[in-house]
CSV table of C-alpha atoms and ligand atoms in Angstrom, one decimal:
chain,number,residue,atom,x,y,z
A,1,MET,CA,16.2,26.1,-4.2
A,2,LYS,CA,16.1,22.9,-2.1
A,3,LEU,CA,12.8,21.2,-3.0
A,4,GLY,CA,12.8,18.6,-0.2
A,5,LEU,CA,11.8,15.6,-2.2
A,6,ASP,CA,14.3,13.4,-0.2
A,7,GLN,CA,13.1,9.8,-0.1
A,8,GLN,CA,9.7,10.5,-1.6
A,9,VAL,CA,8.5,7.8,-4.0
A,10,ALA,CA,7.8,9.3,-7.4
A,11,LEU,CA,6.2,7.5,-10.3
A,12,VAL,CA,6.8,8.9,-13.8
A,13,THR,CA,4.9,7.3,-16.7
A,14,GLY,CA,6.6,7.1,-20.1
A,15,GLY,CA,9.8,7.8,-18.3
A,16,GLY,CA,12.0,5.9,-20.8
A,17,GLN,CA,12.8,8.8,-23.1
A,18,GLY,CA,12.2,12.4,-24.0
A,19,VAL,CA,10.4,14.6,-21.5
A,20,GLY,CA,9.6,11.7,-19.1
A,21,ARG,CA,13.3,10.6,-18.9
A,22,ARG,CA,14.4,14.2,-18.0
A,23,ILE,CA,11.7,14.4,-15.4
A,24,CYS,CA,12.9,11.1,-13.8
A,25,LEU,CA,16.5,12.4,-13.7
A,26,GLU,CA,15.4,15.8,-12.2
A,27,LEU,CA,13.3,14.2,-9.5
A,28,ALA,CA,16.1,11.8,-8.6
A,29,GLN,CA,18.5,14.7,-8.4
A,30,GLU,CA,16.2,16.3,-5.9
A,31,GLY,CA,16.4,13.1,-3.8
A,32,ALA,CA,13.2,11.3,-4.8
A,33,ARG,CA,13.2,7.5,-5.3
A,34,VAL,CA,12.0,7.2,-8.8
A,35,VAL,CA,9.7,4.5,-10.3
A,36,VAL,CA,10.5,4.7,-14.0
A,37,ASN,CA,7.6,3.4,-16.0
A,38,ASP,CA,7.6,2.7,-19.7
A,39,LEU,CA,5.9,0.4,-22.1
A,40,PHE,CA,9.4,-0.7,-23.2
A,41,ALA,CA,11.3,-2.5,-20.5
A,42,GLU,CA,14.7,-1.6,-22.0
A,43,ARG,CA,14.0,2.1,-21.9
A,44,ALA,CA,12.8,2.0,-18.3
A,45,GLU,CA,15.8,0.0,-17.3
A,46,ALA,CA,18.3,2.3,-19.0
A,47,VAL,CA,16.9,5.4,-17.2
A,48,ALA,CA,16.8,3.6,-13.9
A,49,ARG,CA,20.5,2.6,-14.4
A,50,GLU,CA,21.3,6.2,-15.3
A,51,ILE,CA,19.8,7.4,-12.0
A,52,GLU,CA,21.6,4.8,-10.0
A,53,ALA,CA,24.9,5.5,-11.7
A,54,ALA,CA,24.5,9.1,-10.6
A,55,GLY,CA,24.0,8.0,-7.0
A,56,GLY,CA,20.1,8.0,-7.0
A,57,SER,CA,17.5,5.4,-6.3
A,58,ALA,CA,15.2,4.0,-9.0
A,59,LEU,CA,13.0,1.1,-9.9
A,60,ALA,CA,12.4,0.2,-13.6
A,61,ALA,CA,8.7,-0.5,-13.8
A,62,PRO,CA,7.7,-1.6,-17.3
A,63,ALA,CA,4.0,-1.7,-17.8
A,64,ASP,CA,1.3,-0.7,-20.3
A,65,ILE,CA,-0.5,2.0,-18.5
A,66,THR,CA,-3.6,1.6,-20.8
A,67,LYS,CA,-4.2,-1.7,-18.8
A,68,ILE,CA,-5.8,-1.0,-15.4
A,69,GLU,CA,-4.6,-4.3,-13.9
A,70,ALA,CA,-1.0,-3.6,-15.0
A,71,VAL,CA,-1.1,-0.2,-13.4
A,72,LYS,CA,-2.4,-1.6,-10.1
A,73,ALA,CA,0.3,-4.2,-10.1
A,74,MET,CA,3.0,-1.6,-10.9
A,75,VAL,CA,1.9,0.7,-8.1
A,76,GLU,CA,1.8,-2.2,-5.6
A,77,ARG,CA,5.2,-3.4,-6.7
A,78,ALA,CA,6.7,0.1,-6.3
A,79,ALA,CA,5.2,0.4,-2.8
A,80,SER,CA,6.6,-3.0,-1.7
A,81,HIS,CA,10.0,-2.3,-3.3
A,82,PHE,CA,10.5,1.1,-1.6
A,83,GLY,CA,8.5,0.3,1.6
A,84,ALA,CA,6.4,3.4,1.0
A,85,PRO,CA,3.5,4.4,-1.3
A,86,VAL,CA,3.8,6.6,-4.3
A,87,GLN,CA,3.6,10.2,-3.1
A,88,ILE,CA,4.4,11.9,-6.4
A,89,LEU,CA,2.8,10.9,-9.7
A,90,VAL,CA,3.8,12.4,-13.0
A,91,ASN,CA,1.4,11.4,-15.8
A,92,ASN,CA,3.7,12.0,-18.7
A,93,ALA,CA,3.1,9.1,-21.2
A,94,GLY,CA,1.2,10.3,-24.2
A,95,ILE,CA,0.9,9.8,-27.9
A,96,LEU,CA,0.1,12.0,-30.8
A,97,PRO,CA,-2.2,10.8,-33.6
A,98,GLU,CA,-0.5,8.5,-36.0
A,99,ARG,CA,0.8,9.9,-39.3
A,100,ARG,CA,-0.3,7.3,-41.8
A,101,GLU,CA,2.3,8.4,-44.4
A,102,LYS,CA,6.0,8.9,-43.6
A,103,GLY,CA,6.7,12.6,-43.3
A,104,GLY,CA,2.9,13.3,-43.8
A,105,ARG,CA,0.6,15.4,-41.7
A,106,THR,CA,-1.5,14.1,-38.9
A,107,PRO,CA,-5.0,13.6,-40.2
A,108,SER,CA,-7.9,16.0,-39.9
A,109,PHE,CA,-10.7,14.8,-37.6
A,110,LEU,CA,-12.9,13.6,-40.4
A,111,ASP,CA,-9.9,11.6,-41.9
A,112,MET,CA,-8.9,10.0,-38.7
A,113,PRO,CA,-9.9,6.4,-38.3
A,114,VAL,CA,-11.9,5.7,-35.1
A,115,GLU,CA,-9.3,3.1,-34.0
A,116,ASP,CA,-6.8,5.9,-33.9
A,117,TRP,CA,-9.0,8.0,-31.7
A,118,THR,CA,-9.1,5.1,-29.3
A,119,LYS,CA,-5.3,4.8,-29.1
A,120,VAL,CA,-4.9,8.5,-28.4
A,121,ILE,CA,-7.7,8.6,-25.7
A,122,ASN,CA,-6.6,5.4,-24.1
A,123,LEU,CA,-3.1,6.4,-23.4
A,124,ASN,CA,-3.5,10.1,-22.8
A,125,LEU,CA,-6.7,10.1,-20.8
A,126,TYR,CA,-7.4,6.6,-19.5
A,127,GLY,CA,-3.7,6.0,-18.7
A,128,THR,CA,-3.8,9.2,-16.6
A,129,MET,CA,-7.0,8.2,-14.9
A,130,TYR,CA,-5.8,4.6,-14.1
A,131,CYS,CA,-2.6,5.9,-12.5
A,132,CYS,CA,-4.5,8.4,-10.4
A,133,GLN,CA,-6.9,5.8,-9.3
A,134,ALA,CA,-4.1,3.5,-8.3
A,135,VAL,CA,-2.0,6.0,-6.3
A,136,LEU,CA,-4.7,8.2,-4.7
A,137,PRO,CA,-5.7,5.8,-1.8
A,138,GLY,CA,-2.1,5.8,-0.5
A,139,MET,CA,-1.9,9.6,-0.8
A,140,VAL,CA,-5.2,10.1,1.0
A,141,GLU,CA,-4.1,7.8,3.8
A,142,ARG,CA,-0.9,9.8,4.2
A,143,LYS,CA,-2.6,13.1,3.7
A,144,HIS,CA,0.1,14.0,1.2
A,145,GLY,CA,0.4,13.8,-2.6
A,146,ARG,CA,1.4,15.6,-5.7
A,147,ILE,CA,0.0,14.8,-9.1
A,148,VAL,CA,1.4,16.5,-12.2
A,149,ASN,CA,-0.2,15.9,-15.6
A,150,ILE,CA,1.8,16.6,-18.7
A,151,ILE,CA,-0.6,18.0,-21.3
A,152,SER,CA,-0.1,20.1,-24.4
A,153,GLU,CA,-1.0,23.7,-25.3
A,154,ALA,CA,-3.2,21.9,-28.0
A,155,GLY,CA,-5.4,21.0,-25.1
A,156,ARG,CA,-5.8,24.7,-24.1
A,157,ILE,CA,-6.3,26.3,-27.5
A,158,GLY,CA,-7.1,23.4,-29.9
A,159,GLU,CA,-4.8,22.5,-32.8
A,160,ALA,CA,-6.0,21.7,-36.3
A,161,ASN,CA,-5.2,18.1,-37.3
A,162,PHE,CA,-4.9,17.3,-33.6
A,163,ALA,CA,-8.6,17.3,-32.7
A,164,VAL,CA,-8.8,14.1,-30.7
A,165,TYR,CA,-5.4,14.7,-29.0
A,166,SER,CA,-6.5,18.3,-28.1
A,167,GLY,CA,-9.7,16.9,-26.7
A,168,ALA,CA,-7.9,14.2,-24.6
A,169,LYS,CA,-5.4,16.7,-23.2
A,170,ALA,CA,-8.2,19.2,-22.4
A,171,ALA,CA,-10.0,16.4,-20.7
A,172,ILE,CA,-7.0,15.7,-18.5
A,173,ALA,CA,-6.9,19.4,-17.4
A,174,GLY,CA,-10.6,19.2,-16.5
A,175,PHE,CA,-10.2,15.9,-14.7
A,176,GLY,CA,-7.2,17.2,-12.8
A,177,LYS,CA,-9.2,20.3,-11.6
A,178,ALA,CA,-12.0,18.1,-10.3
A,179,LEU,CA,-9.4,15.9,-8.5
A,180,ALA,CA,-7.8,19.0,-7.0
A,181,ARG,CA,-11.2,20.0,-5.6
A,182,GLU,CA,-12.0,16.5,-4.3
A,183,HIS,CA,-8.6,16.0,-2.6
A,184,GLY,CA,-7.5,19.4,-1.4
A,185,ARG,CA,-8.8,18.3,2.0
A,186,HIS,CA,-6.2,15.5,1.9
A,187,ALA,CA,-3.4,18.0,1.1
A,188,ILE,CA,-3.1,16.5,-2.3
A,189,THR,CA,-2.4,18.9,-5.2
A,190,VAL,CA,-3.1,18.2,-8.9
A,191,ASN,CA,-1.7,20.4,-11.6
A,192,ALA,CA,-0.9,20.3,-15.3
A,193,VAL,CA,2.1,21.5,-17.3
A,194,ALA,CA,1.2,22.4,-20.9
A,195,LEU,CA,4.0,21.9,-23.4
A,196,GLY,CA,4.6,23.4,-26.8
A,197,ALA,CA,6.9,21.7,-29.2
A,198,VAL,CA,9.7,19.9,-27.3
A,199,SER,CA,12.7,18.6,-29.2
A,200,HIS,CA,14.5,15.6,-27.8
A,201,GLU,CA,16.6,12.5,-28.4
A,202,GLY,CA,13.6,10.2,-29.0
A,203,ILE,CA,12.3,12.1,-32.0
A,204,LYS,CA,13.7,10.5,-35.2
A,205,ASP,CA,13.2,13.2,-37.8
A,206,GLY,CA,11.4,16.4,-38.7
A,207,PRO,CA,11.6,19.9,-37.0
A,208,LEU,CA,11.6,18.4,-33.5
A,209,HIS,CA,14.7,16.3,-34.2
A,210,VAL,CA,17.6,17.5,-31.9
A,211,ASP,CA,19.8,18.2,-34.9
A,212,ALA,CA,17.2,20.2,-36.8
A,213,THR,CA,18.1,23.8,-37.5
A,214,PRO,CA,16.1,26.6,-39.3
A,215,GLN,CA,18.7,26.2,-42.1
A,216,ASN,CA,18.2,22.5,-42.7
A,217,ASN,CA,14.5,22.4,-41.8
A,218,GLU,CA,12.2,25.1,-43.1
A,219,LEU,CA,9.3,24.0,-40.8
A,220,LEU,CA,11.5,24.5,-37.7
A,221,GLY,CA,12.1,28.1,-38.9
A,222,LYS,CA,8.4,28.7,-39.0
A,223,MET,CA,7.8,27.1,-35.6
A,224,LEU,CA,10.4,29.2,-33.9
A,225,SER,CA,8.6,32.3,-34.9
A,226,LEU,CA,5.4,31.1,-33.1
A,227,TYR,CA,7.0,30.8,-29.7
A,228,PRO,CA,8.1,34.2,-28.2
A,229,VAL,CA,11.0,32.8,-26.2
A,230,SER,CA,12.1,30.6,-29.1
A,231,LYS,CA,12.8,33.7,-31.1
A,232,GLY,CA,15.3,34.9,-28.5
A,233,ALA,CA,16.7,31.5,-27.6
A,234,GLY,CA,16.9,30.3,-31.3
A,235,ARG,CA,15.6,26.9,-30.4
A,236,LEU,CA,12.4,25.0,-29.4
A,237,SER,CA,12.0,24.0,-25.7
A,238,ARG,CA,13.8,20.8,-24.5
A,239,PRO,CA,12.9,18.3,-21.7
A,240,GLU,CA,15.2,20.2,-19.3
A,241,ASP,CA,12.9,23.3,-19.7
A,242,VAL,CA,10.0,21.2,-18.4
A,243,ALA,CA,11.6,19.0,-15.7
A,244,GLY,CA,12.3,21.8,-13.2
A,245,ILE,CA,8.7,23.1,-13.4
A,246,VAL,CA,7.5,19.5,-12.7
A,247,ALA,CA,9.9,19.1,-9.8
A,248,PHE,CA,8.7,22.4,-8.2
A,249,LEU,CA,5.0,21.4,-8.6
A,250,ALA,CA,5.9,18.1,-7.0
A,251,SER,CA,7.4,19.7,-4.0
A,252,ASP,CA,6.0,21.2,-0.8
A,253,ARG,CA,7.1,24.6,-2.0
A,254,ALA,CA,4.1,24.4,-4.3
A,255,LEU,CA,1.5,23.3,-1.7
A,256,PHE,CA,-0.8,26.2,-2.4
A,257,ILE,CA,-0.8,25.7,-6.2
A,258,THR,CA,-3.5,23.3,-7.2
A,259,GLY,CA,-6.0,22.9,-10.1
A,260,GLN,CA,-3.7,25.0,-12.3
A,261,THR,CA,-2.1,24.6,-15.7
A,262,VAL,CA,1.4,26.0,-16.1
A,263,GLY,CA,2.3,26.8,-19.7
A,264,ALA,CA,5.9,25.8,-20.5
A,265,SER,CA,5.8,26.8,-24.2
A,266,GLY,CA,7.8,30.0,-24.2
A,267,GLY,CA,4.7,32.1,-24.4
A,268,TYR,CA,2.9,30.3,-27.2
A,269,VAL,CA,-0.3,30.4,-25.1
A,270,MET,CA,-0.9,33.2,-22.6
A,271,ILE,CA,-4.2,32.6,-20.7
B,1,NAD,N1,7.5,16.4,-27.6
B,1,NAD,C1,6.6,17.3,-27.8
B,1,NAD,O1,6.7,18.2,-28.7
B,1,NAD,C2,5.3,17.5,-26.9
B,1,NAD,C3,4.5,18.6,-27.1
B,1,NAD,C4,3.4,18.7,-26.3
B,1,NAD,C5,3.1,17.8,-25.4
B,1,NAD,N2,3.9,16.7,-25.2
B,1,NAD,C6,3.5,15.7,-24.2
B,1,NAD,O2,4.6,15.4,-23.4
B,1,NAD,C7,4.6,14.0,-23.0
B,1,NAD,C8,5.9,13.4,-23.3
B,1,NAD,O3,6.2,13.6,-24.7
B,1,NAD,P1,7.5,13.0,-25.4
B,1,NAD,O4,7.7,13.8,-26.6
B,1,NAD,O5,8.6,12.9,-24.4
B,1,NAD,O6,6.9,11.5,-25.8
B,1,NAD,P2,7.7,10.3,-26.4
B,1,NAD,O7,6.8,9.6,-27.3
B,1,NAD,O8,9.1,10.7,-26.9
B,1,NAD,O9,7.9,9.4,-25.1
B,1,NAD,C9,6.8,8.8,-24.4
B,1,NAD,C10,7.2,7.5,-23.7
B,1,NAD,O10,6.0,6.9,-23.3
B,1,NAD,C11,6.1,5.5,-23.5
B,1,NAD,N3,4.8,4.9,-23.7
B,1,NAD,C12,4.1,4.8,-24.8
B,1,NAD,N4,3.0,4.1,-24.6
B,1,NAD,C13,3.0,3.8,-23.3
B,1,NAD,C14,2.1,3.0,-22.5
B,1,NAD,N5,1.0,2.4,-23.0
B,1,NAD,N6,2.5,2.7,-21.2
B,1,NAD,C15,3.6,3.3,-20.7
B,1,NAD,N7,4.5,4.0,-21.4
B,1,NAD,C16,4.2,4.2,-22.7
B,1,NAD,C17,7.0,5.4,-24.8
B,1,NAD,O11,7.6,4.1,-24.9
B,1,NAD,C18,8.0,6.6,-24.6
B,1,NAD,O12,9.2,6.1,-24.0
B,1,NAD,C19,3.4,13.4,-23.7
B,1,NAD,O13,2.3,13.4,-22.9
B,1,NAD,C20,3.1,14.3,-24.9
B,1,NAD,O14,1.8,14.3,-25.3
B,1,NAD,C21,5.0,16.5,-26.0
C-alpha cells in the first residue's frame, strides 16, 4: 500500500535506537523527510546517515526532549532545514523505571524513590507534551498533522512494579484523546500505539536481548506464553512489527482514525 508520505517532514523522538530507529527508517522508506531526534548525538547521526545511505532524506536533531526550550529550538531548526514544518510527530522516546540492582526487578511503587518517578514522568509525559506543543501551531496553520504516541500496554492494564510508568503511559493516552478532540477541526489526528515487550539491538541483556531464546533464558519462555501471537511466532515482537503501524497512522489512509490506541502486542491486551 502506498502511504503517500512523500516529502512530509516527520519528527521521531528517541529515534537513535530500537523502536524509534525502525520507525525513522520506515517513514523514510515511505518518502518522508525524517528528523531523527535522540538525547545522544551519535545515535541520531548514525540513523540519519543510514537513511541517507538508502537514498532518503534525514536530519540528525540531538536534543533532550525533557527541556522545553531544546524542543522548541529543535522544531524550528527542522522547519528551517527542510523549508516546511513538522507534519508528522512520533513521540517515541520513553524510559522504564530504573533497576537499582543489576539484573534486579524494577521497584514496587512504595520502594521507588520520588526522583525516579520524576525521570519517568518527565520523559514519557512532559517530553510528549513539549513536542506536541512545539509542532501543533504549524499543523494547525496547514490544517494537516499526524501525531502518534508510543505507549505501553502497561498504560492500558497496569503492570506491577511499573506503577509510575503505567500512569505516565496512561496519561499520554488520555492527553492524546483530548488533543484529538481539540484538533479534529484542523484535520490533525492523534493516536497511540501500545507495545508489549519488544526485543531489539539496544537492549543489552535479559529476555528482551535479541539473542535471548527460551532455552537460554527462562523468563523469555514465560513471557512468550503471555502473548498469543508470540506462541505461534516463537518470538517477542520487534521494532519492525511496530513501525508499519506507525507509518499507516501517520498517513492520509488513516485520516478517519483518531483518539485511538492500537495494541501491537500480539494480543496481550484485547480491549
Ligand atoms: N522495548 C520494549 O519492550 C517496550 C515495551 C513497551 C513500550 N515501549 C516504549 O517504546 C518506546 C521505545 O522503546 P525502546 O525500547 O526502543 O527504547 P530505548 O531505550 O531502546 O530507546 C529510546 C531512545 O530514546 C532516547 N532518549 C532517552 N532520553 C531521551 C531524551 N531525554 N530526549 C531524547 N531522546 C531520549 C535514548 O537515547 C534511546 O536512543 C518507549 O516509549 C518505550 O516506553 C517499549
